Coordinates of C-alpha atoms in Angstrom, one line a residue:
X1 CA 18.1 -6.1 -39.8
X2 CA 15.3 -5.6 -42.8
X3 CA 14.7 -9.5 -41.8
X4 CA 14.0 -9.0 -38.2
X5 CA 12.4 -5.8 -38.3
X6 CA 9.7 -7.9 -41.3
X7 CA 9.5 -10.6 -38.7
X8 CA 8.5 -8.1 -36.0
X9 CA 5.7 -6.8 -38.1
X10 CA 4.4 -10.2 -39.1
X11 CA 4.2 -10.8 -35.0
X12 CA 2.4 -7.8 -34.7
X13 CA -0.4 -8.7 -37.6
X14 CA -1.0 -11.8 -35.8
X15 CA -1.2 -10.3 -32.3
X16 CA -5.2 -10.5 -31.1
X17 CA -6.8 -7.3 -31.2
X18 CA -8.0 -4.8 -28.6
X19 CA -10.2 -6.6 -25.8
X20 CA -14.0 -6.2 -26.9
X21 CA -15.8 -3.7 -25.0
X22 CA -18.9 -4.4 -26.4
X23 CA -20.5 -6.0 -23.3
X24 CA -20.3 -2.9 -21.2
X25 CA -24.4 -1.3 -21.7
X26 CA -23.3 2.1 -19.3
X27 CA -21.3 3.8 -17.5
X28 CA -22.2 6.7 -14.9
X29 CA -20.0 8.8 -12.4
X30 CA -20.5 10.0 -9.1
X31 CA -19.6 14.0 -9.6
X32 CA -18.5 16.7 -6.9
X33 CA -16.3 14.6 -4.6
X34 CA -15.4 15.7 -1.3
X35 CA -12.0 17.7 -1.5
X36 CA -10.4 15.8 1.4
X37 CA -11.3 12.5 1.2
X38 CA -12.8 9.3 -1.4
X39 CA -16.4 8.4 -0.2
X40 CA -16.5 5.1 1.7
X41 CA -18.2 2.1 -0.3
X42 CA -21.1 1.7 2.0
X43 CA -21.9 5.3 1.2
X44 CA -21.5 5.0 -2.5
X45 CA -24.1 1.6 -2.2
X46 CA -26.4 3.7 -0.2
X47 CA -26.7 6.6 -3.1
X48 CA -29.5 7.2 -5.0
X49 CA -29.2 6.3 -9.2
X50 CA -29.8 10.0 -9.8
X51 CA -26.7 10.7 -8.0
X52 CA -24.9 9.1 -11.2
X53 CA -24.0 10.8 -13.9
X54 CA -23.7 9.3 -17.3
X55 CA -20.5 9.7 -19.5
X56 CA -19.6 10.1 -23.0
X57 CA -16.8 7.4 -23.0
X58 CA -18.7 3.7 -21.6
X59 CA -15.0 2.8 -21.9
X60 CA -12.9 4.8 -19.8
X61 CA -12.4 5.9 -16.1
X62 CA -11.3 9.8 -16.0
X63 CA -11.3 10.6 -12.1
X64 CA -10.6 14.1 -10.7
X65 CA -7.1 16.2 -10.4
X66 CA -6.1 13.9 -7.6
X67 CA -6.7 10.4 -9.7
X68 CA -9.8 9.7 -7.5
X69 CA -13.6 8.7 -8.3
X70 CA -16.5 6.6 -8.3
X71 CA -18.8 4.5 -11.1
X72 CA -21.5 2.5 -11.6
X73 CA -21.6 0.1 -14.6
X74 CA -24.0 -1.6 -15.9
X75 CA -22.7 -4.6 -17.8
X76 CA -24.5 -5.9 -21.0
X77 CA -26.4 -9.7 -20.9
X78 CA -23.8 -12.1 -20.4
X79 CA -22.7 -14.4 -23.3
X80 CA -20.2 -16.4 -21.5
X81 CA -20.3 -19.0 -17.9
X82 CA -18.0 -16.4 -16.0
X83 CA -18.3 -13.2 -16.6
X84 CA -15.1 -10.6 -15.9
X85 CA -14.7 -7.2 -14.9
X86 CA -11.2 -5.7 -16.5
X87 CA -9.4 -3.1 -15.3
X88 CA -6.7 -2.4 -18.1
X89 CA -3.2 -0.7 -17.1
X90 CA -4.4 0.4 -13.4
X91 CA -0.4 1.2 -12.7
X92 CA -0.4 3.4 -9.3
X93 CA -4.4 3.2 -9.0
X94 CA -6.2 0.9 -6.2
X95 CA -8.9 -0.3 -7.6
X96 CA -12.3 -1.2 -5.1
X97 CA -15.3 -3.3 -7.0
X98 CA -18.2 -3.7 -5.2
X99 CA -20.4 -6.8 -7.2
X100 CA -23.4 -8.3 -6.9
X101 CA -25.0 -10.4 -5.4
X102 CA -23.9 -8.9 -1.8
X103 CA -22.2 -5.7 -3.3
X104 CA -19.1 -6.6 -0.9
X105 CA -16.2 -4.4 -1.3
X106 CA -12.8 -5.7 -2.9
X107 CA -9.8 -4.0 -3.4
X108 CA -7.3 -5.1 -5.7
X109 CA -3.8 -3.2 -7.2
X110 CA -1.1 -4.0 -9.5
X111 CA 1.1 -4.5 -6.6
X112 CA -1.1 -7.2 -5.1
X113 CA 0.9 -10.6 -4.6
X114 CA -2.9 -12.4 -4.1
X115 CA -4.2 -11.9 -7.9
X116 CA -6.2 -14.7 -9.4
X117 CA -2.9 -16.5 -11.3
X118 CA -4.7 -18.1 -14.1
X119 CA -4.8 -14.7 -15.5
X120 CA -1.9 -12.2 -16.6
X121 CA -1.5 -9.1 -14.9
X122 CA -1.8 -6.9 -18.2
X123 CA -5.7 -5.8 -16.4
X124 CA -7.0 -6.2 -12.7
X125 CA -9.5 -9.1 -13.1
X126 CA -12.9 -9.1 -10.8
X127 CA -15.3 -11.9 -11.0
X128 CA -18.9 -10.6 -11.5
X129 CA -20.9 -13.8 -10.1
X130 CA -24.8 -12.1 -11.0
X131 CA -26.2 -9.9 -13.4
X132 CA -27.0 -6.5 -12.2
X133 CA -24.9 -3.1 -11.5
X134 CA -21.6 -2.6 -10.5
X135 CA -19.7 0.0 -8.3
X136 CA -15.8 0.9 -9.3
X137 CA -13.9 3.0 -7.0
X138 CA -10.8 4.3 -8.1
X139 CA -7.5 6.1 -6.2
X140 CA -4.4 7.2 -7.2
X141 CA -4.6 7.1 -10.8
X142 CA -2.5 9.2 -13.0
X143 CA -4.3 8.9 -16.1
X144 CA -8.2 7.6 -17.5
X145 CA -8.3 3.8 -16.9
X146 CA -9.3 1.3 -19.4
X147 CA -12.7 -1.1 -18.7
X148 CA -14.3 -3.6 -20.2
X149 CA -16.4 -6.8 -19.5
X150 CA -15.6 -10.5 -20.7
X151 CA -16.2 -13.8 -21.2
X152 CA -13.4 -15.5 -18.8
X153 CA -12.3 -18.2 -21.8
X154 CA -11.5 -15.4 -24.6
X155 CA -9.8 -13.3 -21.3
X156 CA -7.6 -16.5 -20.4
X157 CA -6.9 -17.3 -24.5
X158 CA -5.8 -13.6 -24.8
X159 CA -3.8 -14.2 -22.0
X160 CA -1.6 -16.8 -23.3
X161 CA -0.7 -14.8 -25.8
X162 CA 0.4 -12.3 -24.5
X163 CA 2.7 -14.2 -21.5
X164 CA 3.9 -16.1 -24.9
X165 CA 5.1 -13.0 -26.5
X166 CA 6.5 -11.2 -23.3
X167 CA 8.0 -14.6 -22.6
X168 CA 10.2 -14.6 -26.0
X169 CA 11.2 -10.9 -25.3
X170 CA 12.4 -11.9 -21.9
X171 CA 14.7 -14.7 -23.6
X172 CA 15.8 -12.6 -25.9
X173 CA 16.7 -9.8 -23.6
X174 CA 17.8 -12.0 -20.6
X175 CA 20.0 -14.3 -23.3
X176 CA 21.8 -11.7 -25.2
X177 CA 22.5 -9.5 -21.9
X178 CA 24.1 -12.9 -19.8
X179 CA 26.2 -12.9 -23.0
X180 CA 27.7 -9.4 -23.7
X181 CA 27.6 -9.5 -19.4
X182 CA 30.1 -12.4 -20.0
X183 CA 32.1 -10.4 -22.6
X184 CA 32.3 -7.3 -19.7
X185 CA 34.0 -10.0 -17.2
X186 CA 36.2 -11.3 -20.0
X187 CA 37.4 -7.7 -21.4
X188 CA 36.6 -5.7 -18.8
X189 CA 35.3 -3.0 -21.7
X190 CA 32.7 -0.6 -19.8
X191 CA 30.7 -0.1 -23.1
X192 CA 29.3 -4.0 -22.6
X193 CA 28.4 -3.7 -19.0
X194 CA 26.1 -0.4 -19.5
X195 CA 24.9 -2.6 -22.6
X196 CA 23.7 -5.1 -20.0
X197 CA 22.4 -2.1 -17.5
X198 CA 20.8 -0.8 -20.3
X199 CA 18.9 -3.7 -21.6
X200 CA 18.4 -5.3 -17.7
X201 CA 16.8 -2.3 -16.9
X202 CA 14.8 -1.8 -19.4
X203 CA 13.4 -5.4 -19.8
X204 CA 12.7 -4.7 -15.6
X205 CA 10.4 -1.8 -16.4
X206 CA 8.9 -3.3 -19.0
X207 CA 7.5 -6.4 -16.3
X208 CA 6.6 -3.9 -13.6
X209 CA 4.7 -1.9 -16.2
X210 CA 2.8 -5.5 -17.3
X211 CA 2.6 -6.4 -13.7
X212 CA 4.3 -9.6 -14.3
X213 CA 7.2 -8.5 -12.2
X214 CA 5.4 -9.3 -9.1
X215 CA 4.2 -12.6 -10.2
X216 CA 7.6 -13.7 -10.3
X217 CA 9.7 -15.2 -8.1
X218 CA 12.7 -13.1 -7.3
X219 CA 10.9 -9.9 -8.5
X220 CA 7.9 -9.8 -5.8
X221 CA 10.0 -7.9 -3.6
X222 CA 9.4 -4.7 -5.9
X223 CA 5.7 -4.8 -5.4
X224 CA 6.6 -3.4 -1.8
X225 CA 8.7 0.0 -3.7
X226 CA 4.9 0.5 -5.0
X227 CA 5.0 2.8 -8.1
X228 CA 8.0 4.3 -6.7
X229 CA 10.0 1.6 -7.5
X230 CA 8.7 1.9 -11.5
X231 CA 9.7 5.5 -11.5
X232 CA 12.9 4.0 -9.9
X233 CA 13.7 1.8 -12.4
X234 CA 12.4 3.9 -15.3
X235 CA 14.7 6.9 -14.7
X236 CA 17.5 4.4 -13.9
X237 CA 17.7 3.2 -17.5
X238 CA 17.4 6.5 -19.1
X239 CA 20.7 7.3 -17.0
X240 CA 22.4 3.5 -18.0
X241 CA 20.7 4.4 -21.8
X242 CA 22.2 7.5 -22.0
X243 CA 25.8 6.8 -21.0
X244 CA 25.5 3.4 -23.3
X245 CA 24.6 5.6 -26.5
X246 CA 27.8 8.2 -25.5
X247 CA 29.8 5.1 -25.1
X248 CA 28.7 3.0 -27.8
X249 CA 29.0 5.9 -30.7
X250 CA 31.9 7.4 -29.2
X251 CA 29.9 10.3 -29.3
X252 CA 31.9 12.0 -27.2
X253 CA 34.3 11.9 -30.1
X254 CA 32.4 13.0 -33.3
X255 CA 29.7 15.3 -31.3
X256 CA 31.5 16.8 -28.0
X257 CA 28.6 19.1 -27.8
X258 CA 25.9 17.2 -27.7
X259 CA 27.1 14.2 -26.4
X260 CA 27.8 16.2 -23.0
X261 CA 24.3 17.4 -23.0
X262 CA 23.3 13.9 -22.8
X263 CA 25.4 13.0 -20.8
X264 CA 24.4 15.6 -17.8
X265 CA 20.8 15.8 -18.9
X266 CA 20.0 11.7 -19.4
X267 CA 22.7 10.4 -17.0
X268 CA 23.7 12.6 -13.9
X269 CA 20.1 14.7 -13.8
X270 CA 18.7 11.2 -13.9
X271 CA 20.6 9.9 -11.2
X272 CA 19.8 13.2 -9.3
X273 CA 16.4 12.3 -9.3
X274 CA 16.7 9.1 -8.0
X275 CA 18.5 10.1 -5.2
X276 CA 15.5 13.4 -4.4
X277 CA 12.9 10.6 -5.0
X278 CA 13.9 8.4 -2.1
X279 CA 14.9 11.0 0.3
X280 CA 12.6 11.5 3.3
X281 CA 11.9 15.5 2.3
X282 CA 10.4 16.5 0.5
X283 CA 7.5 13.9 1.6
X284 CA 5.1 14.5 -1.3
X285 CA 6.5 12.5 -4.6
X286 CA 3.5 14.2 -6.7
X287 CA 5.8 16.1 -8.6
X288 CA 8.3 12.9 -9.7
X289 CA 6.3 11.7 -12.7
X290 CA 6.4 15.6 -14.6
X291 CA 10.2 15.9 -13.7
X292 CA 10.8 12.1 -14.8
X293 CA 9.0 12.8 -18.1
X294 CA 10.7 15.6 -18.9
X295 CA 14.3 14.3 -18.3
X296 CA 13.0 10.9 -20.1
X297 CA 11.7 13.2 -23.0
X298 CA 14.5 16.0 -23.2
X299 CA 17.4 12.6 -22.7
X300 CA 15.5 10.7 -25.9
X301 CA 16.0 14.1 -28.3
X302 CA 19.5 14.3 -27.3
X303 CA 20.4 11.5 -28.1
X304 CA 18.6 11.4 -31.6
X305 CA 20.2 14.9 -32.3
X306 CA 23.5 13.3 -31.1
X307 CA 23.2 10.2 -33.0
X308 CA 22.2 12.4 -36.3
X309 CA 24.7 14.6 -36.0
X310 CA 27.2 11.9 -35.7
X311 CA 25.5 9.7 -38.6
X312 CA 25.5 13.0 -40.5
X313 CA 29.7 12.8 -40.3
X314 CA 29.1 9.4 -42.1
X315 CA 30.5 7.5 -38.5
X316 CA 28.7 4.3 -39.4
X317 CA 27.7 2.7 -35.4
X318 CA 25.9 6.2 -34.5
X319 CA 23.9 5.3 -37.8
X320 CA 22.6 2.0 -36.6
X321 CA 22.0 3.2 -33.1
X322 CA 20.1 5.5 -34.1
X323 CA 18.4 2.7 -36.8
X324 CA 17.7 1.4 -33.4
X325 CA 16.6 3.9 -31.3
X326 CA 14.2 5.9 -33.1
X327 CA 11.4 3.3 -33.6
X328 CA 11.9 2.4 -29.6
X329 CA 11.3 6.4 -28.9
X330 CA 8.4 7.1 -31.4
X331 CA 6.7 3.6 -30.1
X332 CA 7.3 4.4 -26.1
X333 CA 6.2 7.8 -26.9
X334 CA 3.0 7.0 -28.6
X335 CA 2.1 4.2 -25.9
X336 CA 2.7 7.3 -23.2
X337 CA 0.3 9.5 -25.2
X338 CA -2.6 6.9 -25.2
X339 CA -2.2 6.2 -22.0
X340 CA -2.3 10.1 -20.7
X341 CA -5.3 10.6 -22.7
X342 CA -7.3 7.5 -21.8
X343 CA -7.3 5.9 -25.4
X344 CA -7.3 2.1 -25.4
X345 CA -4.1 0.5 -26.7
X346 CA -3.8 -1.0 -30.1
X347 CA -1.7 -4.4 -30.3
X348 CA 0.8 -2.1 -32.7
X349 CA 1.0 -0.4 -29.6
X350 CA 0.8 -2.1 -26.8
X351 CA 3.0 -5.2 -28.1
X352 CA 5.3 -3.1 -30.3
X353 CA 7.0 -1.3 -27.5
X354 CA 8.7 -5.1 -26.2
X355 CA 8.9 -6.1 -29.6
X356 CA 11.0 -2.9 -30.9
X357 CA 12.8 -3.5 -27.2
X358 CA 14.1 -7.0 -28.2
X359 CA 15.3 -5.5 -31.8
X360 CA 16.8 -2.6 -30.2
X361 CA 19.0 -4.8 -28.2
X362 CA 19.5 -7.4 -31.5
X363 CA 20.9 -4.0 -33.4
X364 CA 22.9 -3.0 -30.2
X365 CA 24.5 -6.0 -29.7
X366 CA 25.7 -6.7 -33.8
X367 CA 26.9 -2.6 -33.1
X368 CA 28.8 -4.0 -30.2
X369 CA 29.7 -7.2 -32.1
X370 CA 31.5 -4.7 -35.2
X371 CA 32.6 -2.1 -32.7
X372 CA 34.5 -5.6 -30.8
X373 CA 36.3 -6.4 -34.7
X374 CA 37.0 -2.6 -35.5
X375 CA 39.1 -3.2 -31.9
X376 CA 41.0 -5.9 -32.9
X377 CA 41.9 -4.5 -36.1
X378 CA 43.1 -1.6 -34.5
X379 CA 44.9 -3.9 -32.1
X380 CA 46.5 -6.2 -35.1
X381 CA 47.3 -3.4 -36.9
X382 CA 48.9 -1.6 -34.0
X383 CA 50.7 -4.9 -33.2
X384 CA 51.5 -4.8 -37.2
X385 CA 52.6 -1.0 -37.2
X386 CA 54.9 -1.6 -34.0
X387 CA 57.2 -5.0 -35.6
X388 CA 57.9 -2.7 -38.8
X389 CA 60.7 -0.5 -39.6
X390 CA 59.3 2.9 -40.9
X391 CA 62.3 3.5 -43.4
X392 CA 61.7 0.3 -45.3
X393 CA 58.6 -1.0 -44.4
X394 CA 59.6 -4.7 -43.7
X395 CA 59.9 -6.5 -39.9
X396 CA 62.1 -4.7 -37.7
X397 CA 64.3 -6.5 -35.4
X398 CA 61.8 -7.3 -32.7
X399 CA 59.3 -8.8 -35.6
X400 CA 61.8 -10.8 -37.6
X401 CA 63.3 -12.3 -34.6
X402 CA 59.8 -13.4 -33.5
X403 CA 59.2 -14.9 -36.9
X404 CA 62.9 -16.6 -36.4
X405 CA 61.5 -18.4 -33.3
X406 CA 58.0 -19.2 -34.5
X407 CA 59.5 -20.9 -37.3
X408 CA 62.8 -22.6 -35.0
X409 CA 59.9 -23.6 -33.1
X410 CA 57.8 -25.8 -36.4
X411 CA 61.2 -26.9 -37.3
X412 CA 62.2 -28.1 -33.9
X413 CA 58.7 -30.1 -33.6
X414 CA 57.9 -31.3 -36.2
X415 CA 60.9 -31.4 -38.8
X416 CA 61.9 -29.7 -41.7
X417 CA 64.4 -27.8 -43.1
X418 CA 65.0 -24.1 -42.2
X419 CA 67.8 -21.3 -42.8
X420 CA 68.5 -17.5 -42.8
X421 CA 70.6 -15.2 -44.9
X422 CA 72.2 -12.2 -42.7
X423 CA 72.4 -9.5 -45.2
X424 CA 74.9 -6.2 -45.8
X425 CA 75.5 -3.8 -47.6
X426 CA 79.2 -3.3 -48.9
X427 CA 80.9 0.4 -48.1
X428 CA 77.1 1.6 -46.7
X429 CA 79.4 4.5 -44.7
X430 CA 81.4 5.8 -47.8
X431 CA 78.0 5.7 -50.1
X432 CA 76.5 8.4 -46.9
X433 CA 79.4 10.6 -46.5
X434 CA 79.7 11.2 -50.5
X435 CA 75.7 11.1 -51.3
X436 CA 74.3 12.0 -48.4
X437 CA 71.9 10.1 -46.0
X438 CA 68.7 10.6 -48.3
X439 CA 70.7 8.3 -50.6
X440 CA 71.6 5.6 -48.3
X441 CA 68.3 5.5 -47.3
X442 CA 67.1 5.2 -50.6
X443 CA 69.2 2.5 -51.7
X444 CA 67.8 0.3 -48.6
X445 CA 64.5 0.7 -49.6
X446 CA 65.5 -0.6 -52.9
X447 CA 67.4 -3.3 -51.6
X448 CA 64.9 -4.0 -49.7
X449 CA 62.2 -3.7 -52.9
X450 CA 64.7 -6.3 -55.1
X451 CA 65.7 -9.2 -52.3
X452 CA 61.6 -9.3 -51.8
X453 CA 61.0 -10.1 -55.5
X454 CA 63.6 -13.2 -54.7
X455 CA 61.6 -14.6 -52.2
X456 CA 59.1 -17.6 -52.1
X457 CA 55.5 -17.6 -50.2
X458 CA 56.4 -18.1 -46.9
X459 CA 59.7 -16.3 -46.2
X460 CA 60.3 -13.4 -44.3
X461 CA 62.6 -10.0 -44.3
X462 CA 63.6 -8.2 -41.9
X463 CA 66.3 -5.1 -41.2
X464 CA 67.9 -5.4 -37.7
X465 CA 69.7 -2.6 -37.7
X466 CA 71.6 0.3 -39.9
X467 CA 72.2 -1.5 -43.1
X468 CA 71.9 -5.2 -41.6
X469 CA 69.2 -7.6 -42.7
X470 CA 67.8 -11.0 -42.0
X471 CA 65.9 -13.1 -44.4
X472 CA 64.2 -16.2 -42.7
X473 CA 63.5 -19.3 -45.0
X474 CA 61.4 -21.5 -43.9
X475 CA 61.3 -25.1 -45.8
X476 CA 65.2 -24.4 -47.0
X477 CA 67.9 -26.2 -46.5
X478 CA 71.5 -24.8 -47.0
X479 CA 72.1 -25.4 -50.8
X480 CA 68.6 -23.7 -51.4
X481 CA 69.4 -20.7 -49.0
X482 CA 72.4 -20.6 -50.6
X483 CA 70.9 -20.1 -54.7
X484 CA 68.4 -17.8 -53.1
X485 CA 71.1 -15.3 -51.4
X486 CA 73.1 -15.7 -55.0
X487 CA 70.1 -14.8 -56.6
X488 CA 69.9 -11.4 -54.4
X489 CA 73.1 -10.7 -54.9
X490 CA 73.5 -10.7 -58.0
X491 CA 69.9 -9.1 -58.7
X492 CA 71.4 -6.5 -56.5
X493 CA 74.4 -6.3 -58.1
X494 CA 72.8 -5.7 -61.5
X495 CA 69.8 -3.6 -60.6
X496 CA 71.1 -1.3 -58.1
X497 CA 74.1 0.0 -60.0
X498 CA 72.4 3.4 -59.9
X499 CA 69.3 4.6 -57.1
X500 CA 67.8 7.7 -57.8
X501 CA 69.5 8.7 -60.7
X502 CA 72.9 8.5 -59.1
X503 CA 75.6 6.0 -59.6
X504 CA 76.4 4.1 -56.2
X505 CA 77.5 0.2 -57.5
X506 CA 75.4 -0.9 -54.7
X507 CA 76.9 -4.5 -53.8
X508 CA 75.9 -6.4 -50.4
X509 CA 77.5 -9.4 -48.6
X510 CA 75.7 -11.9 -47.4
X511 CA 76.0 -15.5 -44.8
X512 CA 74.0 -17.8 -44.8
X513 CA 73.5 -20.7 -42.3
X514 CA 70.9 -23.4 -41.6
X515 CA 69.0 -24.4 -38.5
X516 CA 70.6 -27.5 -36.6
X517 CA 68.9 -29.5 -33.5
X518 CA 69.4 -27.0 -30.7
X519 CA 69.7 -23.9 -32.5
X520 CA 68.0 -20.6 -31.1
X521 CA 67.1 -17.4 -32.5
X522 CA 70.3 -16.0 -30.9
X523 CA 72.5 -18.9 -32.3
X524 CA 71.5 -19.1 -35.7
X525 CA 71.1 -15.1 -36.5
X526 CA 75.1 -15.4 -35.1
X527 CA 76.4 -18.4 -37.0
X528 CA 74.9 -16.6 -40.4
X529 CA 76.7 -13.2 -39.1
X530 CA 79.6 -15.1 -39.1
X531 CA 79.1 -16.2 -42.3
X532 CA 78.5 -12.7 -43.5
X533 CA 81.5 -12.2 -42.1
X534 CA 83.6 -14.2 -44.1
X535 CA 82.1 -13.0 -47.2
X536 CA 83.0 -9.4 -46.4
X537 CA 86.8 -10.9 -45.7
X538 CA 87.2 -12.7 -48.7
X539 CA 86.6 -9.5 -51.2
X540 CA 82.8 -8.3 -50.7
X541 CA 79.9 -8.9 -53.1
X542 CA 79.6 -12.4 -52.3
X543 CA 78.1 -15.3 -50.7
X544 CA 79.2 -17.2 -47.9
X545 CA 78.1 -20.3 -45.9
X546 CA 78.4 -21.6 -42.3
X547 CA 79.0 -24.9 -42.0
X548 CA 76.8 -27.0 -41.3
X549 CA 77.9 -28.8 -38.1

């Protein structure tokens, strides 16, 4: 993660800087617009110069409460063959120019499918053919726009750029969301489709707020939502964030608290407001970008506070969500600040935000990657936990038949020798009624404890039932089965004499019999019973064989 997040930064120091604004000489507003409507551009052309104003900022377009207004700029002496008028980060505004030489009016927005394509949509490009003032109308923007004049090369070297860079974030995104998509189908685990949500949503928002979502193919059809559609997908994937992070952490888990704060504030309030936003009353949106905000603002500390607290009780994926999640707040935060106040973006900023975005889902996805073996580790071990016997510890029926078969089955194909021992213990009953139970389970634990330390690599024990167990040998034949059950006994015989401090003479019988071409688990485990069998008829304490054919 230190390696990615050091290769981000190193992207960022070699990002071009800020577009020079240098060739804009001044900047002057038309004050005291009518309340009810925008002044019409043959009006605004027939104005006096006095009836501009000049402002502080040659740099930024503030317009009035309702995001309206007019300028006239005066660029500087051109130093370049084609000249540019930019319009940085217009969003929701419609932007009118009116140029010289014949001062016609033309209105371009973000939503526009006509836009000159050599250039990106990161700024509303307008040719300015000859030298001499210019006339900017502006509606329906929500916060100061961004000018500046250009030279058209260093506008079009910029731009390549900056497609370049959002082009690697889209592969990165679009790449590693078609994967953990593919895990969703495979598993059917909710956690990886929200992941996809998440990440497809937020890589959406991230083109409609460039603009390059309507240059694409596919994605036009947004332009016609307008900015609705932004604040569509915006609040959609704080509701698909928030339900991800609960989901991801388990945060519903280790913080119920705060984890169902989230989860009604970032996910159902969210969806609420998609649902108000696209009904037909109440018909004026105005109020969707404040509500929006806030839910966006109030679902991000939630989830840091729920991701702290749970880091805080040392739960290891809420600590490299958050890892993740805090540099994508503070960055989307910052770029939302210097936006609002009219402050032009710095690459750190403006090229940060997809940046941190395609680390963000690089973390997520390892989180999802550990969280995917931490399953399957519960899973193995469940599996584990559910073929042993809880008295002794070793396979219980179920599990040392299955190892019986596994290993009938590599005999069977591809040769080999293989027995089992069926295993006893002599006057088990009589041991219980004089000692009790707690002593015949005692002594099987250390039966089971001594006929392990006989065993080679490979074999495997097992307690069927009561005091009955099977020993499966893999890569024995009968006279080795055979040494290996003496060896038990007779380790049993001498080391068991006493369990616990009491004096039991514990003693087992044991049959052994080997595998033979069309044996199954049911055959063998019977011809070694009956081999046990015949030890426990001729005296006890002993080892019998089956035959062999």
């Amino acid at each position: 993660m230190q390696r990615i997040a050091m290769a981000i930064m190193l992207c960022l120091l070699a990002l071009p800087g800020p577009a020079s604004t240098a060739e804009v000489e001044r900047l002057q507003h038309l004050p005291d617009l009518p309340a009810s409507s925008m002044p019409a551009p043959a009006d605004v052309l027939a104005l006096p110069d006095s009836a501009f104003e000049p402002v502080g900022n040659v740099h930024r377009l503030a317009g009035d409460a309702n995001g309206r207004g007019w300028w006239r700029l005066q660029p500087g002496p051109a130093s370049g063959t084609e000249p540019l008028l930019l319009v940085y980060h217009s969003y929701s505004a419609r932007v009118t120019v009116m140029a010289p030489p014949d001062y016609r009016p033309v209105t371009r927005s973000l939503f526009d499918r006509s836009l000159d394509p050599r250039f990106s949509r990161r700024a509303l490009v307008f040719p300015l053919p000859a030298a001499g003032p210019v006339f900017i109308g502006v509606e329906g923007a929500r916060y100061p726009l961004q000018v500046a004049v250009r030279d058209a090369d260093a506008q079009l070297a910029e731009d390549v750029v900056h497609v370049r860079l959002i082009s690697i974030v889209i592969g990165v995104l679009v790449g590693i969301s078609l994967v953990v998509l593919l895990f969703w189908l495979l598993l059917r685990e909710r956690v990886y489709l929200l992941y996809a949500a998440t990440m497809a949503l937020q890589l959406l928002y991230l083109l409609c707020a460039y603009g390059e979502a309507y240059a694409l193919p596919g994605l036009r059809v947004l332009a016609r939502f307008g900015v609705e559609g932004i604040w569509t997908i915006a609040t959609l994937a704080t509701a698909a964030a928030s339900f991800f992070l609960i989901r991801l952490a388990d945060l519903d888990e280790h913080v119920p608290l705060p984890s169902r704060l989230l989860r009604w504030v970032g996910g159902y309030a969210s969806l609420v407001l998609v649902v108000v936003l696209w009904l037909p009353w109440p018909a004026d949106k105005d109020w969707f970008p404040v509500a929006g905000n806030a839910t966006l603002m109030a679902a991000n500390v939630l989830a840091l506070v729920a991701l702290g607290a749970a880091s805080w009780r040392r739960h290891l994926r809420a600590a490299y969500a958050l890892l993740a999640w805090v540099p994508l707040v503070a960055l989307s935060t910052a770029r939302a600040v210097q936006l609002s106040i009219g402050a032009p973006l710095t690459p750190g900023i403006e090229y940060g935000l997809p940046l941190m975005l395609a680390f963000t889902a690089i973390v997520l996805v390892l989180i999802l990657a550990d969280r995917m073996l931490t399953m399957r580790r519960e899973r193995d071990s469940a599996q584990l936990h559910a073929q042993r016997d809880a008295l002794t510890g070793v396979f219980n029926r179920s599990g040392i038949e299955q190892r019986l078969d596994w290993a009938i089955v590599r005999a069977r194909e591809h040769g080999g020798a293989l027995s089992a021992i069926f295993l006893d213990l002599d006057h088990f009953k009589e041991i219980n009624d004089s000692h009790g139970h707690a002593v015949g389970d005692a002594c099987m634990r250390e039966l089971v404890r001594v006929a392990g330390g006989e065993l080679a690599y490979g074999d495997h024990i097992g307690r069927l039932g009561g005091e009955e167990f099977l020993l499966v040998l893999p890569g024995s034949d009968l006279h080795q089965a055979r040494r290996t059950g003496e060896c038990i006994r007779r380790s049993i015989e001498a080391r068991c004499a006493q369990v616990d401090g009491i004096p039991v003479a514990l003693t087992v019988s044991i049959g052994v019999a080997t595998y033979r071409m069309g044996d199954s688990v049911a055959s063998l485990v019977a011809r070694s019973d009956l081999a046990m069998y015949a030890a426990k008829h001729a005296g006890r304490n002993r080892v019998e064989a089956a035959p062999a054919a």
